[in-house]
PDB file of C-alpha atoms in Angstrom:
ATOM      1  CA  MET A1447      -0.289  -0.323  -0.035  1.00 92.00           C
ATOM      2  CA  LYS A1448       1.175   3.722  -1.074  1.00 96.00           C
ATOM      3  CA  PHE A1449       1.296   5.893   1.408  1.00 96.00           C
ATOM      4  CA  TYR A1450       1.636   9.790   1.770  1.00 98.00           C
ATOM      5  CA  ILE A1451       2.140  12.312   4.567  1.00 97.00           C
ATOM      6  CA  VAL A1452       0.403  15.652   3.520  1.00 97.00           C
ATOM      7  CA  ASP A1453       0.359  18.722   4.507  1.00 95.00           C
ATOM      8  CA  ALA A1454      -3.265  20.123   4.052  1.00 94.00           C
ATOM      9  CA  PHE A1455      -4.928  23.219   4.047  1.00 92.00           C
ATOM     10  CA  THR A1456      -1.082  24.827   3.346  1.00 91.00           C
ATOM     11  CA  GLU A1457       1.836  25.809   0.409  1.00 85.00           C
ATOM     12  CA  THR A1458       4.435  25.586   3.332  1.00 88.00           C
ATOM     13  CA  LEU A1459       5.918  22.216   4.354  1.00 91.00           C
ATOM     14  CA  PHE A1460       5.267  22.560   7.879  1.00 91.00           C
ATOM     15  CA  GLY A1461       2.202  24.674   8.001  1.00 89.00           C
ATOM     16  CA  GLY A1462      -1.705  23.494   7.837  1.00 90.00           C
ATOM     17  CA  ASN A1463      -2.247  20.266   9.231  1.00 90.00           C
ATOM     18  CA  PRO A1464      -0.957  17.034   8.548  1.00 93.00           C
ATOM     19  CA  ALA A1465      -2.365  14.472   7.791  1.00 95.00           C
ATOM     20  CA  GLY A1466      -1.962  10.033   6.880  1.00 97.00           C
ATOM     21  CA  VAL A1467      -3.273   8.995   4.053  1.00 98.00           C
ATOM     22  CA  VAL A1468      -3.033   5.478   2.371  1.00 98.00           C
ATOM     23  CA  VAL A1469      -3.931   4.319  -1.102  1.00 98.00           C
ATOM     24  CA  LEU A1470      -5.631   0.762  -1.052  1.00 97.00           C
ATOM     25  CA  PRO A1471      -3.639  -1.327  -4.114  1.00 95.00           C
ATOM     26  CA  GLU A1472      -5.856  -1.443  -7.284  1.00 93.00           C
ATOM     27  CA  GLY A1473      -8.868  -3.847  -7.226  1.00 92.00           C
ATOM     28  CA  THR A1474      -8.257  -4.170  -3.323  1.00 95.00           C
ATOM     29  CA  ASP A1475     -10.543  -3.773  -0.281  1.00 96.00           C
ATOM     30  CA  PHE A1476     -10.433  -2.422   2.379  1.00 97.00           C
ATOM     31  CA  PRO A1477      -7.973  -3.482   5.666  1.00 96.00           C
ATOM     32  CA  SER A1478      -9.813  -4.673   8.494  1.00 97.00           C
ATOM     33  CA  ASP A1479     -10.956  -2.130  11.079  1.00 97.00           C
ATOM     34  CA  GLU A1480      -8.301  -2.927  13.662  1.00 97.00           C
ATOM     35  CA  ILE A1481      -5.388  -2.503  11.288  1.00 97.00           C
ATOM     36  CA  MET A1482      -6.819   0.743   9.685  1.00 97.00           C
ATOM     37  CA  VAL A1483      -6.651   2.155  13.621  1.00 97.00           C
ATOM     38  CA  LYS A1484      -2.994   0.814  14.172  1.00 96.00           C
ATOM     39  CA  THR A1485      -1.716   1.962  11.180  1.00 96.00           C
ATOM     40  CA  ALA A1486      -3.402   5.395  11.755  1.00 96.00           C
ATOM     41  CA  ALA A1487      -1.834   5.473  15.474  1.00 96.00           C
ATOM     42  CA  GLU A1488       1.626   4.147  13.895  1.00 95.00           C
ATOM     43  CA  LEU A1489       1.495   7.367  11.703  1.00 94.00           C
ATOM     44  CA  ARG A1490       0.385   8.558  14.465  1.00 92.00           C
ATOM     45  CA  TYR A1491      -1.624  11.746  13.025  1.00 93.00           C
ATOM     46  CA  SER A1492      -4.860  13.163  14.127  1.00 90.00           C
ATOM     47  CA  GLU A1493      -6.827  11.836  10.974  1.00 94.00           C
ATOM     48  CA  THR A1494      -5.237   9.152   8.441  1.00 97.00           C
ATOM     49  CA  ALA A1495      -7.482   8.171   4.890  1.00 98.00           C
ATOM     50  CA  PHE A1496      -7.336   5.412   3.531  1.00 98.00           C
ATOM     51  CA  ILE A1497      -8.388   5.546   0.031  1.00 98.00           C
ATOM     52  CA  ARG A1498     -10.416   2.842  -2.296  1.00 98.00           C
ATOM     53  CA  ARG A1499     -10.694   3.335  -5.694  1.00 97.00           C
ATOM     54  CA  ILE A1500     -13.728   2.470  -7.542  1.00 97.00           C
ATOM     55  CA  ASN A1501     -13.575   3.271 -10.664  1.00 96.00           C
ATOM     56  CA  GLU A1502     -11.704   6.992 -13.104  1.00 95.00           C
ATOM     57  CA  LYS A1503     -14.065   9.250 -11.027  1.00 97.00           C
ATOM     58  CA  GLU A1504     -14.950   7.593  -8.082  1.00 98.00           C
ATOM     59  CA  PHE A1505     -13.390   7.126  -4.310  1.00 98.00           C
ATOM     60  CA  ASN A1506     -14.626   5.675  -1.170  1.00 98.00           C
ATOM     61  CA  ILE A1507     -12.786   7.365   1.424  1.00 98.00           C
ATOM     62  CA  ARG A1508     -12.067   6.216   5.863  1.00 98.00           C
ATOM     63  CA  TYR A1509     -11.027   8.322   8.064  1.00 97.00           C
ATOM     64  CA  PHE A1510      -9.445   6.511  11.062  1.00 97.00           C
ATOM     65  CA  THR A1511      -8.210   8.770  14.375  1.00 94.00           C
ATOM     66  CA  PRO A1512      -4.966   6.552  16.101  1.00 94.00           C
ATOM     67  CA  ALA A1513      -8.860   5.271  18.487  1.00 93.00           C
ATOM     68  CA  ALA A1514     -11.429   4.818  16.097  1.00 95.00           C
ATOM     69  CA  GLU A1515     -13.344   5.811  13.308  1.00 96.00           C
ATOM     70  CA  VAL A1516     -14.699   9.277  11.991  1.00 94.00           C
ATOM     71  CA  ASP A1517     -17.445  10.079   9.725  1.00 93.00           C
ATOM     72  CA  LEU A1518     -15.933  13.182   7.135  1.00 90.00           C
ATOM     73  CA  CYS A1519     -11.846  14.758   7.954  1.00 91.00           C
ATOM     74  CA  GLY A1520     -12.181  17.942   5.764  1.00 89.00           C
ATOM     75  CA  HIS A1521      -8.072  18.136   6.343  1.00 92.00           C
ATOM     76  CA  ALA A1522      -7.683  14.220   5.559  1.00 95.00           C
ATOM     77  CA  THR A1523      -9.972  15.116   2.866  1.00 94.00           C
ATOM     78  CA  ILE A1524      -7.661  17.867   1.077  1.00 95.00           C
ATOM     79  CA  GLY A1525      -4.289  16.252   1.779  1.00 96.00           C
ATOM     80  CA  SER A1526      -6.379  12.373   0.190  1.00 98.00           C
ATOM     81  CA  PHE A1527      -7.074  14.310  -3.402  1.00 97.00           C
ATOM     82  CA  LYS A1528      -3.663  16.283  -3.365  1.00 97.00           C
ATOM     83  CA  ALA A1529      -1.944  12.879  -2.853  1.00 97.00           C
ATOM     84  CA  LEU A1530      -4.028  11.634  -6.170  1.00 98.00           C
ATOM     85  CA  LEU A1531      -2.848  14.763  -8.018  1.00 97.00           C
ATOM     86  CA  GLU A1532       0.303  14.468  -7.271  1.00 95.00           C
ATOM     87  CA  GLY A1533       0.660  10.092  -7.648  1.00 95.00           C
ATOM     88  CA  GLY A1534      -1.024  10.866 -10.642  1.00 96.00           C
ATOM     89  CA  TYR A1535      -4.089   8.722  -9.771  1.00 96.00           C
ATOM     90  CA  ILE A1536      -6.425  11.639 -10.475  1.00 97.00           C
ATOM     91  CA  LYS A1537      -6.085  15.064 -13.455  1.00 96.00           C
ATOM     92  CA  ASP A1538      -6.038  18.658 -12.517  1.00 96.00           C
ATOM     93  CA  ASP A1539      -9.206  20.412 -13.606  1.00 95.00           C
ATOM     94  CA  CYS A1540     -11.536  17.826 -13.492  1.00 96.00           C
ATOM     95  CA  SER A1541     -14.774  16.518 -10.861  1.00 96.00           C
ATOM     96  CA  TYR A1542     -15.136  13.549  -8.290  1.00 98.00           C
ATOM     97  CA  ILE A1543     -16.945  11.411  -5.988  1.00 97.00           C
ATOM     98  CA  ASN A1544     -16.133  10.712  -2.767  1.00 97.00           C
ATOM     99  CA  HIS A1545     -17.730   8.615  -1.065  1.00 97.00           C
ATOM    100  CA  THR A1546     -17.736   7.956   2.907  1.00 95.00           C
ATOM    101  CA  LEU A1547     -19.851   7.688   5.912  1.00 94.00           C
ATOM    102  CA  ALA A1548     -20.684  11.425   6.028  1.00 88.00           C
ATOM    103  CA  GLY A1549     -22.283  11.115   2.743  1.00 89.00           C
ATOM    104  CA  ASP A1550     -20.979  10.641  -1.128  1.00 92.00           C
ATOM    105  CA  LEU A1551     -19.059  14.688  -1.304  1.00 90.00           C
ATOM    106  CA  ASN A1552     -18.418  16.003  -4.655  1.00 94.00           C
ATOM    107  CA  ILE A1553     -14.455  17.211  -5.665  1.00 96.00           C
ATOM    108  CA  ASN A1554     -13.833  19.838  -7.836  1.00 92.00           C
ATOM    109  CA  ILE A1555      -9.798  20.120  -8.853  1.00 94.00           C
ATOM    110  CA  LYS A1556      -8.910  22.969 -10.178  1.00 87.00           C
ATOM    111  CA  ASN A1557      -5.133  24.136 -10.386  1.00 86.00           C
ATOM    112  CA  GLY A1558      -4.277  21.848  -8.192  1.00 88.00           C
ATOM    113  CA  PHE A1559      -6.599  22.980  -4.997  1.00 87.00           C
ATOM    114  CA  VAL A1560      -9.383  21.454  -3.744  1.00 94.00           C
ATOM    115  CA  LEU A1561     -12.828  21.999  -2.685  1.00 91.00           C
ATOM    116  CA  MET A1562     -15.023  19.733  -1.562  1.00 90.00           C
ATOM    117  CA  ASP A1563     -18.951  19.726  -0.565  1.00 88.00           C
ATOM    118  CA  MET A1564     -19.649  18.891   2.861  1.00 89.00           C
ATOM    119  CA  ALA A1565     -22.554  17.313   4.294  1.00 87.00           C
ATOM    120  CA  SER A1566     -25.732  19.094   4.116  1.00 92.00           C
ATOM    121  CA  PRO A1567     -25.807  21.627   7.778  1.00 96.00           C
ATOM    122  CA  VAL A1568     -27.186  21.498  10.178  1.00 97.00           C
ATOM    123  CA  LYS A1569     -28.267  22.642  13.223  1.00 98.00           C
ATOM    124  CA  ILE A1570     -28.469  19.688  15.745  1.00 98.00           C
ATOM    125  CA  ASN A1571     -28.949  21.912  19.666  1.00 97.00           C
ATOM    126  CA  GLU A1572     -27.705  25.471  21.474  1.00 98.00           C
ATOM    127  CA  ILE A1573     -26.697  26.248  24.862  1.00 98.00           C
ATOM    128  CA  SER A1574     -28.836  28.364  26.113  1.00 97.00           C
ATOM    129  CA  GLU A1575     -29.209  27.687  30.707  1.00 97.00           C
ATOM    130  CA  GLU A1576     -26.037  29.828  31.915  1.00 96.00           C
ATOM    131  CA  PRO A1577     -25.015  27.181  34.189  1.00 98.00           C
ATOM    132  CA  ALA A1578     -23.876  25.454  31.428  1.00 98.00           C
ATOM    133  CA  ILE A1579     -22.141  27.852  29.161  1.00 98.00           C
ATOM    134  CA  ASP A1580     -20.700  28.455  31.832  1.00 98.00           C
ATOM    135  CA  GLU A1581     -19.617  25.256  31.997  1.00 98.00           C
ATOM    136  CA  LEU A1582     -18.302  25.086  28.891  1.00 98.00           C
ATOM    137  CA  TYR A1583     -15.827  27.845  29.841  1.00 98.00           C
ATOM    138  CA  LYS A1584     -14.762  27.006  32.304  1.00 98.00           C
ATOM    139  CA  ILE A1585     -13.571  24.150  30.828  1.00 98.00           C
ATOM    140  CA  MET A1586     -11.960  25.527  28.415  1.00 98.00           C
ATOM    141  CA  GLY A1587      -9.914  27.828  30.585  1.00 98.00           C
ATOM    142  CA  LEU A1588     -12.131  30.688  30.017  1.00 98.00           C
ATOM    143  CA  ASP A1589     -15.224  32.651  32.623  1.00 98.00           C
ATOM    144  CA  TYR A1590     -18.130  33.454  30.322  1.00 98.00           C
ATOM    145  CA  SER A1591     -18.802  35.975  32.255  1.00 97.00           C
ATOM    146  CA  ARG A1592     -15.426  38.562  31.675  1.00 97.00           C
ATOM    147  CA  GLU A1593     -16.306  37.009  27.732  1.00 98.00           C
ATOM    148  CA  LYS A1594     -20.207  38.836  28.134  1.00 97.00           C
ATOM    149  CA  GLU A1595     -18.393  41.724  29.459  1.00 97.00           C
ATOM    150  CA  LYS A1596     -16.187  42.383  26.967  1.00 97.00           C
ATOM    151  CA  GLY A1597     -18.815  41.600  23.919  1.00 96.00           C
ATOM    152  CA  VAL A1598     -20.010  38.481  23.750  1.00 97.00           C
ATOM    153  CA  VAL A1599     -23.599  37.613  22.416  1.00 97.00           C
ATOM    154  CA  LEU A1600     -23.878  33.995  20.644  1.00 98.00           C
ATOM    155  CA  LEU A1601     -24.681  31.183  21.737  1.00 98.00           C
ATOM    156  CA  PRO A1602     -22.993  28.404  21.029  1.00 98.00           C
ATOM    157  CA  GLN A1603     -24.548  25.696  18.968  1.00 98.00           C
ATOM    158  CA  MET A1604     -23.747  22.125  17.805  1.00 98.00           C
ATOM    159  CA  ILE A1605     -23.578  22.146  13.987  1.00 98.00           C
ATOM    160  CA  SER A1606     -22.751  19.750  11.735  1.00 97.00           C
ATOM    161  CA  THR A1607     -21.933  19.684   8.138  1.00 94.00           C
ATOM    162  CA  GLY A1608     -20.104  16.201   8.618  1.00 88.00           C
ATOM    163  CA  LEU A1609     -19.411  15.858  11.728  1.00 91.00           C
ATOM    164  CA  PRO A1610     -20.108  17.712  14.887  1.00 97.00           C
ATOM    165  CA  ASP A1611     -19.372  20.457  16.570  1.00 98.00           C
ATOM    166  CA  ILE A1612     -19.664  22.617  19.314  1.00 98.00           C
ATOM    167  CA  MET A1613     -19.553  26.265  17.992  1.00 98.00           C
ATOM    168  CA  MET A1614     -17.647  28.576  21.079  1.00 98.00           C
ATOM    169  CA  PRO A1615     -17.481  32.115  20.739  1.00 98.00           C
ATOM    170  CA  VAL A1616     -15.209  34.651  22.526  1.00 98.00           C
ATOM    171  CA  ALA A1617     -14.781  37.934  22.233  1.00 98.00           C
ATOM    172  CA  ASP A1618     -10.821  38.656  21.147  1.00 98.00           C
ATOM    173  CA  ARG A1619      -7.514  36.897  19.972  1.00 98.00           C
ATOM    174  CA  GLU A1620      -6.700  37.579  23.258  1.00 98.00           C
ATOM    175  CA  SER A1621      -9.364  35.324  24.634  1.00 98.00           C
ATOM    176  CA  LEU A1622      -9.077  32.647  21.768  1.00 98.00           C
ATOM    177  CA  ASN A1623      -4.843  32.719  23.002  1.00 98.00           C
ATOM    178  CA  ASN A1624      -6.079  31.933  26.540  1.00 98.00           C
ATOM    179  CA  ILE A1625      -7.982  29.067  25.874  1.00 98.00           C
ATOM    180  CA  SER A1626      -6.154  26.219  27.737  1.00 98.00           C
ATOM    181  CA  PRO A1627      -8.688  23.395  28.277  1.00 98.00           C
ATOM    182  CA  ASP A1628      -9.204  21.185  30.807  1.00 98.00           C
ATOM    183  CA  PHE A1629      -8.899  18.419  29.115  1.00 98.00           C
ATOM    184  CA  PRO A1630     -10.187  14.689  30.333  1.00 98.00           C
ATOM    185  CA  ALA A1631     -13.055  17.523  31.344  1.00 98.00           C
ATOM    186  CA  LEU A1632     -13.723  18.510  27.985  1.00 98.00           C
ATOM    187  CA  SER A1633     -13.754  14.845  26.740  1.00 98.00           C
ATOM    188  CA  ALA A1634     -16.720  14.345  29.677  1.00 98.00           C
ATOM    189  CA  LEU A1635     -18.475  17.136  28.143  1.00 98.00           C
ATOM    190  CA  SER A1636     -18.534  16.534  24.093  1.00 98.00           C
ATOM    191  CA  GLU A1637     -19.382  12.855  25.450  1.00 97.00           C
ATOM    192  CA  LYS A1638     -22.068  13.717  27.019  1.00 97.00           C
ATOM    193  CA  TYR A1639     -23.412  16.084  24.518  1.00 98.00           C
ATOM    194  CA  GLN A1640     -22.814  14.248  21.925  1.00 97.00           C
ATOM    195  CA  VAL A1641     -20.216  16.450  19.876  1.00 98.00           C
ATOM    196  CA  VAL A1642     -16.744  15.511  18.104  1.00 97.00           C
ATOM    197  CA  GLY A1643     -15.111  18.811  19.991  1.00 98.00           C
ATOM    198  CA  VAL A1644     -14.998  22.598  20.232  1.00 98.00           C
ATOM    199  CA  HIS A1645     -14.604  25.209  17.952  1.00 98.00           C
ATOM    200  CA  ALA A1646     -13.933  28.253  19.459  1.00 98.00           C
ATOM    201  CA  PHE A1647     -13.768  31.536  17.165  1.00 98.00           C
ATOM    202  CA  THR A1648     -13.461  34.839  16.829  1.00 98.00           C
ATOM    203  CA  THR A1649     -14.622  37.838  14.628  1.00 98.00           C
ATOM    204  CA  ASP A1650     -11.978  40.293  15.850  1.00 97.00           C
ATOM    205  CA  ALA A1651     -10.179  39.942  12.186  1.00 97.00           C
ATOM    206  CA  GLU A1652      -8.564  41.652   9.955  1.00 96.00           C
ATOM    207  CA  GLU A1653      -9.695  42.638   6.505  1.00 96.00           C
ATOM    208  CA  GLY A1654     -10.648  40.453   4.298  1.00 95.00           C
ATOM    209  CA  THR A1655     -10.460  37.406   7.383  1.00 97.00           C
ATOM    210  CA  THR A1656     -14.001  36.003   8.746  1.00 98.00           C
ATOM    211  CA  CYS A1657     -12.440  34.328  11.734  1.00 98.00           C
ATOM    212  CA  HIS A1658      -9.599  33.734  13.416  1.00 98.00           C
ATOM    213  CA  VAL A1659     -10.536  29.914  15.451  1.00 98.00           C
ATOM    214  CA  ARG A1660      -9.147  27.141  17.411  1.00 98.00           C
ATOM    215  CA  ASN A1661     -10.410  23.784  17.645  1.00 98.00           C
ATOM    216  CA  PHE A1662      -9.891  20.799  20.208  1.00 98.00           C
ATOM    217  CA  ALA A1663     -10.898  17.527  20.438  1.00 97.00           C
ATOM    218  CA  PRO A1664      -9.612  15.055  23.303  1.00 97.00           C
ATOM    219  CA  LEU A1665     -12.477  12.406  22.893  1.00 96.00           C
ATOM    220  CA  TYR A1666     -10.518  11.375  20.205  1.00 92.00           C
ATOM    221  CA  ASP A1667      -6.605  11.680  20.732  1.00 90.00           C
ATOM    222  CA  ILE A1668      -6.828  15.345  18.990  1.00 91.00           C
ATOM    223  CA  ASP A1669      -6.067  18.017  22.295  1.00 96.00           C
ATOM    224  CA  GLU A1670      -6.041  20.576  19.473  1.00 96.00           C
ATOM    225  CA  GLU A1671      -5.929  20.343  15.948  1.00 93.00           C
ATOM    226  CA  ALA A1672      -4.173  22.420  13.209  1.00 91.00           C
ATOM    227  CA  ALA A1673      -6.808  23.195  10.467  1.00 91.00           C
ATOM    228  CA  THR A1674     -10.692  21.141  10.301  1.00 91.00           C
ATOM    229  CA  GLY A1675     -12.244  21.854   7.161  1.00 91.00           C
ATOM    230  CA  THR A1676     -15.800  19.674   8.764  1.00 92.00           C
ATOM    231  CA  SER A1677     -15.968  22.268  11.654  1.00 96.00           C
ATOM    232  CA  ASN A1678     -14.691  25.573   9.456  1.00 96.00           C
ATOM    233  CA  GLY A1679     -17.529  24.113   6.941  1.00 96.00           C
ATOM    234  CA  ALA A1680     -20.153  24.069  10.163  1.00 98.00           C
ATOM    235  CA  LEU A1681     -18.754  27.578  11.112  1.00 98.00           C
ATOM    236  CA  THR A1682     -19.721  29.000   7.967  1.00 98.00           C
ATOM    237  CA  TYR A1683     -23.318  28.024   8.165  1.00 98.00           C
ATOM    238  CA  TYR A1684     -22.998  29.400  12.146  1.00 98.00           C
ATOM    239  CA  GLY A1685     -22.012  32.185  10.641  1.00 98.00           C
ATOM    240  CA  TYR A1686     -24.934  32.344   8.204  1.00 98.00           C
ATOM    241  CA  LEU A1687     -27.761  31.548  11.106  1.00 97.00           C
ATOM    242  CA  ASN A1688     -26.711  34.385  13.691  1.00 98.00           C
ATOM    243  CA  GLY A1689     -25.773  36.879  10.618  1.00 97.00           C
ATOM    244  CA  PHE A1690     -22.327  37.608  10.185  1.00 98.00           C
ATOM    245  CA  VAL A1691     -21.938  35.509   6.854  1.00 98.00           C
ATOM    246  CA  LYS A1692     -24.349  35.686   3.871  1.00 97.00           C
ATOM    247  CA  SER A1693     -25.681  33.853   1.218  1.00 98.00           C
ATOM    248  CA  GLY A1694     -23.046  33.614  -1.927  1.00 96.00           C
ATOM    249  CA  ASP A1695     -20.183  34.984   0.991  1.00 96.00           C
ATOM    250  CA  ASP A1696     -16.318  33.395   0.250  1.00 93.00           C
ATOM    251  CA  CYS A1697     -14.998  32.941   4.009  1.00 96.00           C
ATOM    252  CA  ARG A1698     -11.503  33.286   4.837  1.00 95.00           C
ATOM    253  CA  PHE A1699     -10.622  31.027   8.699  1.00 96.00           C
ATOM    254  CA  VAL A1700      -7.126  30.975   9.870  1.00 96.00           C
ATOM    255  CA  GLN A1701      -6.378  28.438  12.496  1.00 95.00           C
ATOM    256  CA  GLY A1702      -3.030  26.663  14.007  1.00 94.00           C
ATOM    257  CA  GLU A1703      -1.317  30.125  15.163  1.00 94.00           C
ATOM    258  CA  LYS A1704      -0.941  28.962  18.813  1.00 95.00           C
ATOM    259  CA  MET A1705       0.497  25.584  17.041  1.00 95.00           C
ATOM    260  CA  ASP A1706       2.862  26.974  15.237  1.00 93.00           C
ATOM    261  CA  ARG A1707       0.877  25.688  11.769  1.00 90.00           C
ATOM    262  CA  PRO A1708      -0.964  28.533  10.808  1.00 89.00           C
ATOM    263  CA  SER A1709      -3.048  27.345   8.349  1.00 91.00           C
ATOM    264  CA  VAL A1710      -5.893  28.711   5.576  1.00 91.00           C
ATOM    265  CA  ILE A1711      -9.033  26.888   5.523  1.00 93.00           C
ATOM    266  CA  LEU A1712     -11.707  28.761   2.659  1.00 91.00           C
ATOM    267  CA  SER A1713     -14.974  28.320   2.163  1.00 95.00           C
ATOM    268  CA  HIS A1714     -18.379  28.841   0.514  1.00 93.00           C
ATOM    269  CA  ILE A1715     -22.175  29.485   1.139  1.00 97.00           C
ATOM    270  CA  GLU A1716     -24.730  29.147  -1.330  1.00 95.00           C
ATOM    271  CA  ALA A1717     -28.595  29.596   0.916  1.00 96.00           C
ATOM    272  CA  SER A1718     -31.832  29.456  -0.339  1.00 92.00           C
ATOM    273  CA  ASP A1719     -35.335  28.434   1.513  1.00 89.00           C
ATOM    274  CA  THR A1720     -34.679  25.025   0.016  1.00 90.00           C
ATOM    275  CA  GLY A1721     -31.022  24.343   1.832  1.00 92.00           C
ATOM    276  CA  CYS A1722     -28.073  24.865   1.430  1.00 96.00           C
ATOM    277  CA  CYS A1723     -24.539  24.022  -0.022  1.00 94.00           C
ATOM    278  CA  ILE A1724     -21.530  24.501   1.431  1.00 96.00           C
ATOM    279  CA  GLN A1725     -17.883  23.628  -0.333  1.00 93.00           C
ATOM    280  CA  VAL A1726     -14.534  23.686   2.067  1.00 94.00           C
ATOM    281  CA  GLY A1727     -11.618  24.035   0.521  1.00 92.00           C
ATOM    282  CA  GLY A1728      -7.152  24.352   0.917  1.00 90.00           C
ATOM    283  CA  SER A1729      -4.507  22.886  -0.611  1.00 91.00           C
ATOM    284  CA  GLY A1730      -1.461  20.988   0.597  1.00 94.00           C
ATOM    285  CA  VAL A1731       2.037  19.889   0.412  1.00 95.00           C
ATOM    286  CA  ILE A1732       3.247  16.582   0.260  1.00 97.00           C
ATOM    287  CA  LEU A1733       6.034  16.046   3.201  1.00 96.00           C
ATOM    288  CA  ALA A1734       7.005  12.072   2.828  1.00 96.00           C
ATOM    289  CA  GLU A1735       6.018   9.097   0.331  1.00 96.00           C
ATOM    290  CA  GLY A1736       6.503   5.362   0.727  1.00 96.00           C
ATOM    291  CA  ASP A1737       5.341   1.498   0.755  1.00 95.00           C
ATOM    292  CA  ILE A1738       3.658   0.146   3.873  1.00 93.00           C
ATOM    293  CA  LYS A1739       4.199  -3.776   4.532  1.00 89.00           C
ATOM    294  CA  LEU A1740       0.923  -4.673   5.544  1.00 81.00           C
TER     295      LEU A1740
END
């Protein structure tokens, strides 16, 4: 099996979010779940994608953290199609279908840039009772009353575009930088709310940037992630629901700064009374490639 290590959502090595990518030999099926979890744990990245080619235009991708399978991973999808492009499996300026546990997603390749459909966005719930909000912010190392004093009026909401996360507003980049979660408590809270983790954001951003963000998912052995496509897709929808993103907007999210892996995730939203389509995109750089002896 061919494997790649790809830095996704960046055009610079050691930027963005690294993912493992494993391309299965033509005509073979996925290894056992146990083998894929062990392989992901051995590669030690937050997610590793396993790719089975169905035909010239269709692929089936499964995603594994070092602990378990997840339905979808944005940065690993960017990494997967960048690896497929560089490896000669696909062509530039073409469209493909990615079959995932979160649904069948369209992938467009344009000038080496990967743009992918997210699953249909869903607002699952919101945290509206003050004791519950206080609990969330305390677990994240912040004081909710202080955030309110600094101007936070939006409520945390659970949003999914393939994976559910809590969208958590903070007042400014100082507050975002000061987040220091109690990871065991955050894991328990994530389990309680049945979410992957918390996607914290601030609209305190320079011109041309929608939000600065940080993402935490210790329940899945990811204390912090440098770039998360699905979560920023969800944040795009949160922004639309809460008035700071409009239909037709192109959004730009900056993530990974605290980790010294600055990432840029782009999104586009088209919404109407009949539905909502969100695309998330980025570039990627291949750091390494080789063979896995399984």
